[in-house]
Short mmCIF file of C-alpha atoms in Angstrom, two decimals:
data_model
loop_
_atom_site.label_atom_id
_atom_site.label_comp_id
_atom_site.label_asym_id
_atom_site.label_seq_id
_atom_site.Cartn_x
_atom_site.Cartn_y
_atom_site.Cartn_z
CA MET A 19 126.20 103.89 150.12
CA ASN A 20 123.02 102.61 151.53
CA ILE A 21 120.22 104.04 153.89
CA GLU A 22 121.24 101.98 156.80
CA ASP A 23 124.76 103.70 156.62
CA LYS A 24 123.19 106.93 155.83
CA LEU A 25 121.04 106.64 158.76
CA LEU A 26 124.40 106.31 161.22
CA LEU A 27 125.37 109.90 160.00
CA ILE A 28 122.83 111.71 161.06
CA ARG A 29 121.73 112.52 164.98
CA PHE A 30 118.27 112.09 166.08
CA ASN A 31 116.37 112.36 169.23
CA SER A 32 113.65 110.09 169.24
CA ASP A 33 110.74 110.26 170.73
CA GLN A 34 108.19 107.99 172.35
CA SER A 35 105.14 108.36 169.98
CA ALA A 36 104.86 109.01 166.42
CA HIS A 37 104.40 112.42 165.14
CA ILE A 38 103.28 111.14 161.79
CA LYS A 39 100.11 109.10 162.11
CA LEU A 40 99.47 106.98 159.04
CA ASN A 41 96.12 105.55 157.95
CA LYS A 42 97.03 102.30 156.62
CA ASP A 43 93.50 101.21 155.37
CA LEU A 44 93.53 104.60 152.82
CA CYS A 45 96.84 102.68 151.43
CA VAL A 46 95.53 99.35 150.42
CA ASP A 47 94.18 100.50 147.04
CA CYS A 48 95.95 103.35 146.10
CA GLU A 49 97.97 102.94 142.89
CA GLU A 50 100.37 105.91 143.27
CA ARG A 51 102.05 105.54 146.52
CA GLY A 52 104.32 108.52 146.04
CA CYS A 53 105.42 108.09 149.33
CA LEU A 54 107.66 105.34 148.44
CA TYR A 55 109.53 107.34 146.06
CA VAL A 56 109.68 110.74 147.81
CA CYS A 57 110.84 109.53 151.40
CA PRO A 58 114.72 110.30 151.55
CA VAL A 59 115.09 107.61 154.41
CA ASN A 60 112.60 104.92 152.48
CA ALA A 61 110.22 105.31 155.94
CA TYR A 62 107.50 103.65 153.73
CA GLN A 63 107.85 100.09 153.11
CA ILE A 64 105.36 97.66 151.41
CA GLU A 65 105.10 94.48 153.86
CA GLY A 66 102.31 92.09 151.87
CA ASN A 67 99.92 94.43 150.71
CA GLU A 68 100.32 96.78 154.10
CA MET A 69 101.99 99.88 154.11
CA THR A 70 104.45 100.49 157.12
CA PHE A 71 106.00 103.62 158.02
CA ASP A 72 109.25 103.86 160.28
CA TRP A 73 108.94 107.38 162.02
CA SER A 74 111.98 107.30 163.80
CA ALA A 75 114.13 107.92 160.77
CA CYS A 76 112.25 110.75 159.47
CA LEU A 77 114.08 113.71 158.49
CA GLU A 78 110.97 115.84 158.52
CA CYS A 79 111.29 116.85 155.32
CA GLY A 80 107.27 116.88 154.48
CA ALA A 81 107.69 115.24 151.00
CA CYS A 82 105.40 112.54 152.04
CA ARG A 83 102.95 115.05 153.09
CA ILE A 84 102.85 117.05 149.53
CA VAL A 85 102.62 113.80 147.49
CA CYS A 86 100.01 111.55 149.64
CA SER A 87 97.09 112.21 147.47
CA ARG A 88 94.82 109.68 149.72
CA GLY A 89 95.13 112.05 152.72
CA ALA A 90 96.55 108.74 154.53
CA LEU A 91 98.79 111.35 156.54
CA ASN A 92 98.10 113.35 159.50
CA TRP A 93 101.53 114.96 159.42
CA GLU A 94 103.00 117.37 162.35
CA TYR A 95 106.51 118.03 163.50
CA PRO A 96 107.96 116.03 166.47
CA ARG A 97 107.81 117.78 169.88
CA GLY A 98 110.09 120.57 170.19
CA GLY A 99 113.48 119.11 170.62
CA PHE A 100 112.79 115.75 169.41
CA GLY A 101 113.52 114.93 165.94
CA VAL A 102 116.26 115.03 163.51
CA CYS A 103 118.96 117.27 164.82
CA PHE A 104 121.27 118.83 161.94
CA ARG A 105 124.87 119.26 162.70
CA TYR A 106 126.12 120.77 159.34
CA GLY A 107 122.59 121.18 157.53
CA MET B 19 103.02 131.53 179.92
CA ASP B 20 101.58 134.95 181.34
CA GLU B 21 103.84 137.42 179.64
CA ARG B 22 102.46 139.43 176.64
CA PHE B 23 104.57 140.01 173.53
CA ASP B 24 104.55 142.52 171.02
CA ALA B 25 105.26 139.89 168.34
CA ILE B 26 105.99 136.00 168.31
CA VAL B 27 108.15 135.07 165.47
CA VAL B 28 108.11 131.08 164.70
CA GLY B 29 110.82 129.37 163.67
CA SER B 30 114.72 131.10 163.39
CA GLY B 31 115.62 130.33 159.88
CA PRO B 32 117.21 133.62 158.11
CA ALA B 33 113.71 134.95 157.77
CA GLY B 34 112.42 134.70 161.22
CA THR B 35 115.57 135.89 162.85
CA THR B 36 115.84 138.90 160.61
CA ALA B 37 112.32 139.76 161.71
CA ALA B 38 113.17 139.20 165.37
CA LEU B 39 116.67 140.91 165.05
CA CYS B 40 114.69 144.36 163.27
CA MET B 41 111.81 144.30 165.68
CA ALA B 42 114.03 143.98 168.90
CA ARG B 43 116.21 146.77 167.47
CA GLU B 44 113.36 149.11 167.38
CA GLY B 45 112.27 148.23 171.09
CA LEU B 46 109.92 145.59 170.15
CA LYS B 47 109.14 143.06 173.13
CA VAL B 48 109.68 139.63 170.93
CA ILE B 49 109.59 135.80 171.30
CA VAL B 50 111.24 133.47 169.05
CA LEU B 51 109.68 130.10 169.30
CA GLU B 52 112.23 127.28 167.32
CA ARG B 53 111.27 123.74 167.48
CA GLY B 54 114.69 122.50 166.91
CA GLU B 55 117.39 121.93 169.95
CA TYR B 56 118.57 124.92 168.49
CA PRO B 57 118.61 127.41 165.82
CA GLY B 58 119.42 125.62 162.57
CA SER B 59 119.02 122.11 163.60
CA LYS B 60 116.32 121.46 161.43
CA ASN B 61 117.38 123.59 158.54
CA LEU B 62 119.21 122.63 155.34
CA PHE B 63 119.88 124.34 151.80
CA GLY B 64 122.22 123.64 149.00
CA GLY B 65 123.75 126.15 149.48
CA VAL B 66 124.75 129.92 149.31
CA MET B 67 123.69 132.55 151.64
CA TYR B 68 123.17 135.93 150.10
CA THR B 69 124.19 138.54 152.56
CA ALA B 70 123.33 141.78 151.01
CA ILE B 71 120.59 142.66 153.83
CA LEU B 72 122.91 140.82 156.55
CA GLY B 73 125.79 143.00 155.72
CA LYS B 74 123.56 145.95 156.57
CA LEU B 75 122.25 144.58 159.70
CA VAL B 76 125.25 143.08 161.06
CA PRO B 77 128.25 145.25 159.33
CA LYS B 78 131.38 143.03 158.59
CA PHE B 79 129.47 139.95 159.89
CA TRP B 80 131.98 137.99 157.63
CA ASN B 81 134.44 138.38 160.39
CA GLU B 82 132.55 136.44 163.11
CA ALA B 83 129.88 134.56 161.00
CA PRO B 84 130.24 130.65 160.38
CA VAL B 85 130.40 130.97 156.52
CA GLU B 86 132.53 128.58 154.60
CA ARG B 87 133.79 130.43 151.49
CA TYR B 88 132.67 133.22 149.22
CA VAL B 89 131.58 132.30 145.99
CA ALA B 90 134.51 133.15 143.30
CA LYS B 91 133.28 130.41 140.87
CA ARG B 92 130.27 129.46 139.50
CA ARG B 93 130.20 126.34 136.99
CA PHE B 94 126.89 125.03 135.32
CA ASN B 95 127.15 121.72 133.57
CA LEU B 96 124.72 119.80 131.26
CA LEU B 97 125.38 116.32 131.08
CA SER B 98 124.94 113.11 129.05
CA GLU B 99 125.84 109.50 130.29
CA THR B 100 129.14 110.41 129.73
CA SER B 101 129.96 113.62 128.68
CA SER B 102 129.56 117.11 129.70
CA VAL B 103 128.81 121.13 128.24
CA SER B 104 129.86 123.34 130.63
CA PHE B 105 129.63 127.20 131.26
CA GLU B 106 131.70 128.93 134.10
CA PHE B 107 132.03 132.33 135.51
CA SER B 108 135.22 132.72 137.49
CA THR B 109 136.46 135.94 138.93
CA LYS B 110 138.96 137.71 141.00
CA ASP B 111 136.79 140.72 141.28
CA PHE B 112 134.91 139.40 144.36
CA SER B 113 138.36 138.97 146.34
CA ASP B 114 137.68 141.43 149.02
CA PRO B 115 134.91 141.75 151.22
CA PRO B 116 131.97 141.71 151.31
CA HIS B 117 132.73 139.06 148.52
CA ASN B 118 129.88 140.12 146.48
CA ASN B 119 127.56 139.06 149.62
CA SER B 120 127.70 135.18 148.22
CA PHE B 121 128.96 132.89 150.90
CA ILE B 122 128.55 129.20 151.13
CA ALA B 123 127.61 128.09 154.47
CA LEU B 124 125.99 125.57 156.87
CA ARG B 125 122.81 126.32 158.33
CA ALA B 126 123.04 124.11 161.46
CA ARG B 127 125.82 126.90 162.11
CA PHE B 128 124.95 129.73 160.44
CA ASP B 129 121.50 129.93 161.69
CA ARG B 130 122.55 129.20 165.04
CA TRP B 131 125.01 132.28 164.97
CA TYR B 132 122.44 134.34 163.53
CA ALA B 133 119.88 133.52 166.07
CA GLN B 134 122.15 134.81 168.75
CA LYS B 135 122.73 138.43 167.01
CA ALA B 136 118.63 138.34 167.34
CA ALA B 137 119.03 137.39 171.23
CA GLU B 138 121.90 139.97 171.72
CA ALA B 139 119.60 142.54 170.40
CA GLY B 140 116.94 141.56 173.21
CA ALA B 141 114.71 139.28 171.29
CA LEU B 142 113.81 136.31 173.91
CA LEU B 143 115.12 133.06 171.68
CA VAL B 144 112.87 129.53 173.25
CA PRO B 145 114.10 126.33 171.24
CA GLU B 146 112.86 122.76 171.75
CA THR B 147 109.14 124.32 171.28
CA ASP B 148 106.65 123.25 168.49
CA VAL B 149 103.71 125.63 167.54
CA ILE B 150 100.59 123.33 167.42
CA ASP B 151 98.37 126.19 166.27
CA VAL B 152 97.18 129.56 166.31
CA ILE B 153 95.12 131.07 169.04
CA ARG B 154 92.05 133.48 167.43
CA LYS B 155 90.01 135.73 169.16
CA ASP B 156 86.94 137.54 167.64
CA GLY B 157 88.53 135.80 164.30
CA LYS B 158 91.95 137.48 164.87
CA VAL B 159 95.13 135.85 165.54
CA VAL B 160 96.14 136.56 169.19
CA GLY B 161 98.71 134.22 169.85
CA VAL B 162 100.15 130.58 169.40
CA ARG B 163 99.55 127.27 171.34
CA THR B 164 102.76 125.18 171.91
CA GLN B 165 103.27 121.98 173.21
CA ARG B 166 104.52 123.05 176.42
CA SER B 167 102.72 123.00 179.85
CA GLU B 168 100.93 126.31 180.06
CA GLY B 169 102.19 126.98 176.60
CA ASP B 170 99.67 129.59 175.15
CA ILE B 171 101.36 132.70 174.31
CA TYR B 172 99.82 135.94 173.38
CA ALA B 173 101.03 138.67 171.32
CA ASP B 174 99.70 141.52 168.81
CA VAL B 175 101.06 139.59 165.75
CA VAL B 176 102.35 135.97 165.13
CA ILE B 177 105.18 135.76 162.19
CA ALA B 178 104.96 132.44 160.41
CA ALA B 179 108.43 131.94 159.62
CA ASP B 180 107.91 128.39 159.93
CA GLY B 181 109.68 127.21 156.52
CA ALA B 182 108.50 125.17 153.42
CA ASN B 183 105.63 123.08 155.00
CA SER B 184 104.60 125.94 157.00
CA LEU B 185 101.86 124.16 159.59
CA VAL B 186 101.41 127.82 161.18
CA ALA B 187 100.23 129.32 157.63
CA LYS B 188 97.80 126.25 157.01
CA LYS B 189 96.53 126.29 160.37
CA ALA B 190 95.96 130.15 160.13
CA GLY B 191 93.90 129.62 157.24
CA LEU B 192 96.36 131.34 154.82
CA ARG B 193 97.51 129.08 152.31
CA SER B 194 96.60 125.50 151.45
CA ASP B 195 98.78 125.01 148.05
CA PHE B 196 100.39 122.44 148.77
CA SER B 197 100.77 120.34 146.19
CA SER B 198 103.32 117.95 144.46
CA ASP B 199 103.83 120.16 141.32
CA ARG B 200 104.98 123.45 143.40
CA PHE B 201 107.68 121.84 145.50
CA THR B 202 111.13 120.19 144.85
CA THR B 203 113.15 118.51 147.53
CA GLY B 204 116.46 118.54 147.95
CA ILE B 205 118.43 115.85 149.58
CA LYS B 206 122.39 116.24 150.36
CA GLU B 207 125.51 114.47 151.80
CA ILE B 208 128.40 116.37 153.61
CA ILE B 209 131.51 114.55 152.39
CA GLU B 210 134.71 115.53 153.95
CA LEU B 211 137.67 116.29 152.00
CA PRO B 212 140.52 118.04 153.10
CA LYS B 213 141.10 121.94 152.27
CA GLU B 214 143.78 121.69 149.96
CA VAL B 215 142.48 118.75 147.95
CA ILE B 216 139.15 120.77 147.33
CA SER B 217 141.07 123.96 146.44
CA GLN B 218 143.00 121.86 143.69
CA ARG B 219 140.16 120.08 142.52
CA PHE B 220 138.02 123.04 141.74
CA GLY B 221 140.76 125.47 141.01
CA LEU B 222 140.53 127.67 143.97
CA GLU B 223 142.71 129.72 145.66
CA GLY B 224 142.44 131.07 149.57
CA ASN B 225 138.80 131.32 150.89
CA GLU B 226 137.32 131.12 147.16
CA GLY B 227 134.53 128.82 146.73
CA ALA B 228 132.64 127.26 143.87
CA ALA B 229 128.98 126.36 143.08
CA VAL B 230 128.69 123.66 140.61
CA THR B 231 125.32 122.64 139.31
CA PHE B 232 124.23 119.85 136.58
CA GLY B 233 121.62 119.20 134.79
CA GLY B 234 120.39 116.19 132.35
CA TYR B 235 121.53 113.50 134.24
CA PRO B 236 120.02 110.81 135.33
CA SER B 237 117.91 111.60 132.23
CA GLY B 238 114.16 111.29 132.06
CA ILE B 239 113.96 112.81 135.65
CA LEU B 240 113.59 116.28 136.52
CA CYS B 241 116.09 117.06 138.61
CA GLY B 242 119.34 118.69 139.12
CA GLY B 243 122.62 118.35 140.88
CA PHE B 244 124.63 120.17 142.92
CA ILE B 245 128.03 120.32 144.49
CA TYR B 246 128.95 123.37 146.88
CA THR B 247 132.57 124.15 148.56
CA ASN B 248 132.65 124.05 152.23
CA LYS B 249 136.03 124.90 154.06
CA ASP B 250 136.81 121.33 154.32
CA SER B 251 133.74 119.46 153.21
CA LEU B 252 131.79 119.08 150.11
CA SER B 253 127.62 119.66 150.24
CA VAL B 254 126.81 117.34 147.67
CA GLY B 255 123.01 116.70 146.37
CA VAL B 256 120.30 116.66 143.97
CA THR B 257 116.92 118.55 143.89
CA THR B 258 113.84 117.22 142.02
CA TYR B 259 110.17 117.66 141.13
CA LEU B 260 108.09 115.63 143.53
CA HIS B 261 105.92 114.48 140.54
CA SER B 262 108.71 113.61 138.27
CA LEU B 263 110.00 111.11 141.22
CA VAL B 264 106.74 109.47 141.40
CA GLU B 265 106.12 109.13 137.81
CA ASN B 266 109.16 107.64 137.42
CA LYS B 267 108.99 105.29 140.07
CA MET B 268 112.10 106.48 140.68
CA GLN B 269 113.54 106.49 144.84
CA VAL B 270 115.30 109.62 145.35
CA SER B 271 118.12 108.37 147.52
CA ASP B 272 119.01 106.27 144.45
CA LEU B 273 118.82 109.38 142.32
CA LEU B 274 121.51 110.95 144.86
CA GLU B 275 123.59 107.80 144.50
CA THR B 276 123.25 107.61 140.70
CA PHE B 277 124.65 111.46 140.29
CA LYS B 278 127.24 110.83 142.61
CA LYS B 279 128.38 107.70 140.07
CA HIS B 280 128.41 110.00 137.02
CA PRO B 281 131.97 110.37 135.52
CA MET B 282 132.00 113.99 135.80
CA VAL B 283 131.06 114.07 139.40
CA LYS B 284 132.84 110.83 140.85
CA PRO B 285 136.32 112.69 140.67
CA LEU B 286 135.30 115.65 142.58
CA ILE B 287 133.89 113.48 145.35
CA GLU B 288 136.49 110.67 145.49
CA GLY B 289 138.00 109.44 148.46
CA GLY B 290 135.74 111.79 150.82
CA ARG B 291 133.98 110.77 153.70
CA ALA B 292 130.15 111.20 154.24
CA ARG B 293 129.53 113.02 157.66
CA GLU B 294 125.96 113.64 157.30
CA TYR B 295 122.66 113.24 155.01
CA GLY B 296 119.69 115.23 154.95
CA ALA B 297 116.65 116.68 153.02
CA HIS B 298 114.30 119.43 152.87
CA LEU B 299 111.60 120.60 150.60
CA ILE B 300 112.11 123.65 148.45
CA PRO B 301 108.81 125.88 147.65
CA GLU B 302 109.56 126.69 144.07
CA ALA B 303 106.30 127.87 142.52
CA ALA B 304 104.96 131.47 143.68
CA TYR B 305 102.77 131.50 146.84
CA LYS B 306 99.25 131.06 146.17
CA GLY B 307 98.26 132.02 149.98
CA LYS B 308 97.94 135.14 151.62
CA MET B 309 100.77 137.37 152.72
CA CYS B 310 98.86 138.64 156.11
CA ASP B 311 95.85 138.68 157.64
CA ASP B 312 94.41 139.76 161.11
CA GLY B 313 97.40 139.48 163.40
CA ILE B 314 99.52 137.42 161.44
CA LEU B 315 102.55 137.44 158.51
CA VAL B 316 103.77 135.16 156.51
CA ILE B 317 107.77 135.23 155.56
CA GLY B 318 110.14 133.35 154.03
CA ASP B 319 110.37 129.88 152.92
CA ALA B 320 106.75 129.90 154.48
CA ALA B 321 105.35 132.47 151.81
CA SER B 322 107.14 130.46 149.02
CA LEU B 323 109.93 133.57 148.60
CA LEU B 324 112.37 132.06 146.33
CA ASN B 325 114.15 132.32 143.00
CA PRO B 326 114.29 129.10 141.60
CA SER B 327 115.68 129.56 138.24
CA PRO B 328 118.48 127.51 137.98
CA ILE B 329 120.65 130.40 137.02
CA PHE B 330 120.49 132.02 140.50
CA LEU B 331 118.64 129.69 142.73
CA GLU B 332 118.04 132.39 145.70
CA GLY B 333 116.14 131.98 148.97
CA THR B 334 118.06 133.17 151.94
CA ASN B 335 118.34 137.19 150.65
CA LEU B 336 114.79 136.90 149.94
CA ALA B 337 114.03 135.35 153.37
CA MET B 338 116.25 138.28 155.07
CA ALA B 339 114.41 141.00 153.05
CA SER B 340 110.86 139.68 153.73
CA GLY B 341 112.04 139.64 157.68
CA MET B 342 112.92 143.03 157.46
CA TYR B 343 109.59 144.40 155.25
CA ALA B 344 107.87 142.46 158.29
CA ALA B 345 109.33 143.98 160.99
CA GLN B 346 108.77 147.78 159.52
CA THR B 347 104.84 146.82 159.23
CA ILE B 348 104.82 145.27 162.53
CA LYS B 349 106.77 148.87 163.86
CA ALA B 350 104.24 150.82 161.90
CA ALA B 351 101.44 148.87 162.94
CA LYS B 352 102.67 149.15 166.95
CA GLU B 353 102.70 153.14 166.28
CA LYS B 354 99.05 153.19 165.09
CA GLY B 355 97.80 150.44 167.45
CA ASP B 356 96.38 148.62 164.54
CA PHE B 357 97.20 144.73 163.80
CA SER B 358 94.41 144.57 161.32
CA ARG B 359 94.82 142.87 157.87
CA ARG B 360 94.49 146.44 156.47
CA SER B 361 97.10 147.72 158.67
CA LEU B 362 99.75 144.78 158.00
CA ASP B 363 98.92 145.24 154.19
CA LEU B 364 102.07 147.38 154.00
CA TYR B 365 103.89 144.46 154.19
CA PRO B 366 103.28 142.59 150.87
CA GLN B 367 103.10 146.19 149.49
CA LEU B 368 106.59 146.65 151.15
CA LEU B 369 107.47 143.17 149.39
CA GLU B 370 106.05 144.43 145.84
CA LYS B 371 108.18 147.28 145.60
CA SER B 372 111.35 145.16 146.31
CA PHE B 373 113.08 142.47 144.04
CA VAL B 374 111.50 140.07 145.99
CA MET B 375 108.29 140.01 144.72
CA GLN B 376 109.58 141.27 141.48
CA ASP B 377 111.76 138.13 141.21
CA VAL B 378 108.88 135.80 142.40
CA THR B 379 106.70 137.14 139.91
CA LYS B 380 108.96 136.46 137.19
CA TYR B 381 110.62 133.04 138.28
CA GLY B 382 107.87 131.54 140.17
CA LYS B 383 106.05 130.06 137.24
CA ILE B 384 109.59 127.84 136.31
CA PRO B 385 107.72 124.61 137.98
CA GLU B 386 104.85 124.81 135.07
CA PHE B 387 107.42 125.64 132.64
CA VAL B 388 109.68 122.88 133.24
CA THR B 389 106.92 120.44 133.71
CA LYS B 390 105.22 121.77 130.31
CA ASN B 391 108.83 121.68 128.56
CA PRO B 392 110.76 118.74 130.05
CA GLN B 393 112.58 118.81 127.04
CA PHE B 394 115.26 121.40 128.42
CA LEU B 395 116.20 118.95 131.07
CA THR B 396 115.70 115.40 129.35
CA ASP B 397 116.81 115.98 125.94
CA TYR B 398 118.85 119.32 125.18
CA PRO B 399 121.81 118.39 127.69
CA ASP B 400 122.40 115.02 125.96
CA LEU B 401 121.78 116.87 122.39
CA LEU B 402 124.49 119.32 123.30
CA CYS B 403 126.91 116.57 124.68
CA GLN B 404 126.61 114.95 121.49
CA SER B 405 126.92 117.98 119.24
CA ALA B 406 130.22 119.01 121.05
CA LYS B 407 131.20 115.55 120.66
CA GLU B 408 130.81 115.64 116.88
CA LEU B 409 132.41 119.29 116.56
CA PHE B 410 135.37 118.00 118.65
CA THR B 411 135.87 114.63 116.89
CA LEU B 412 138.74 114.61 115.04
CA ASP B 413 139.02 113.29 111.67
CA GLU B 414 139.11 114.07 107.82
CA ARG B 415 135.70 115.34 107.30
CA PRO B 416 135.80 119.25 106.59
CA LYS B 417 134.36 121.48 109.40
CA ALA B 418 131.39 122.82 107.41
CA GLU B 419 130.39 119.09 107.41
CA LYS B 420 130.73 119.17 111.07
CA LYS B 421 128.54 122.01 111.39
CA ALA B 422 125.71 120.42 109.27
CA LEU B 423 126.28 117.36 111.27
CA VAL B 424 125.38 119.76 114.74
CA ARG B 425 122.46 121.07 113.15
CA LYS B 426 121.07 117.45 112.29
CA ILE B 427 121.95 116.22 115.89
CA MET B 428 120.03 119.60 117.63
CA THR B 429 117.06 119.15 115.34
CA GLN B 430 116.75 115.39 115.51
CA ASN B 431 113.76 115.63 117.89
CA SER B 432 111.99 118.59 116.36
CA SER B 433 112.80 121.30 113.60
CA SER B 434 115.04 124.37 113.44
CA LEU B 435 112.49 126.73 114.07
CA LYS B 436 111.51 124.43 117.31
CA VAL B 437 114.85 124.54 118.56
CA ALA B 438 115.20 128.52 117.87
CA ARG B 439 111.71 128.76 119.67
CA ASP B 440 112.73 126.65 122.74
CA LEU B 441 116.00 128.61 122.93
CA TYR B 442 114.02 132.05 123.17
CA LYS B 443 111.70 130.59 125.73
CA ALA B 444 114.63 129.44 127.86
CA TYR B 445 116.01 132.76 127.88
CA ARG B 446 112.73 134.48 128.65
CA ASN B 447 111.70 132.00 131.55
CA LEU B 448 115.01 130.87 133.03
CA LEU B 449 117.32 133.94 132.93
#
């Protein structure tokens, strides 16, 4: 099962603006790029040499926050009531 | 908000709700802030709800709580690519309530029910409210700032029960120990199957449930797999050290897909329909921060109160215990009218005296142990499977020869002495 199909199983109440802010400039010469491996929904992608991040599919697990060694993330939770909403959990 | 509270609880998981429930019953004015749409909507575990404390707070909770099945069977599997060596404990001795206080559950349902108990006891439960900072006055924590308009809330004490990522404990300056060697991540799917099919596949009757864990596969990664039987679905997932994923350049969702395809896992989940996918951090290493400060306490996952031993895998009971001790501490503080750090220091003392800190102290070094001794997850499961296969391969060789072969397999990467030492190390550190 691929991530796109899995995302269809999850209930989101997406906010208009990003709750995690990424300072892409710091990702350019990051060799580790741990975010690519630990994000359960592959929200981090490399396009060319640029890091992109799709916050709308975020499961709010915090794994990227923990592995980012560059301090490139301003990591906050979505506003109250927004974001992922587990029905089973 | 002009109203003042005795206590603000941030987060309505098992820890926060227990604290709120106990304080409300003591007549304290309590507000619980939950960032999700409802309590449990942001929460996820394997998993098993350990309910020894819950049973005291809500007698006969099993008659009303949305639990799935009780744990009647535990199976530990060590995997190679094609084989499995297992250890299983099954019993009929837990078939009467309280069922050994071990219930498989789904958090979005359970936490919602439990939070309602705190509300019934008098706590004011406010969902959809994210705490963005603590408010300090003269160095003391005196409240929290929320994103709502006029969203400053004041109280004598704030309880950070906001889970593994605890931004409240971080912003209050109580902890900074967020490094990738201290956390694992758990990702899981809910896979729907008919109740009878689940009972048949796992050898269960009635409301018996199984907690099945796996180690050794995919090889080379410090990870483990799990299957918990719900009533009519399975919780299927993997947990893995974040640094191990990064070092192996392994995508965590690929890890789960690989696990699901293992020949010993696949038939257990075959034909099921995926209903949900989720992820959560697990704070495995013992807390390095402060448990309390002037006007604030940290409980549950926010204080990394967890038993990560692969044999036990406990968290919810430690969370509830910490919530209960926090409530006792605040009650005593209120009687004295003193919410300073010195007064709140009763909380860590109560934790130290209980199983909570004793288990955390004993098992909180497991992340370091596993990282330093990867052979337990990367080598031994495969060697055990190879040995078992050799032992049970039927041919015309005498058994004494087989025994020698097994010895050779087990010591192929080291020596008998090293294996004996490893066995002792595993016994001391993991059990």
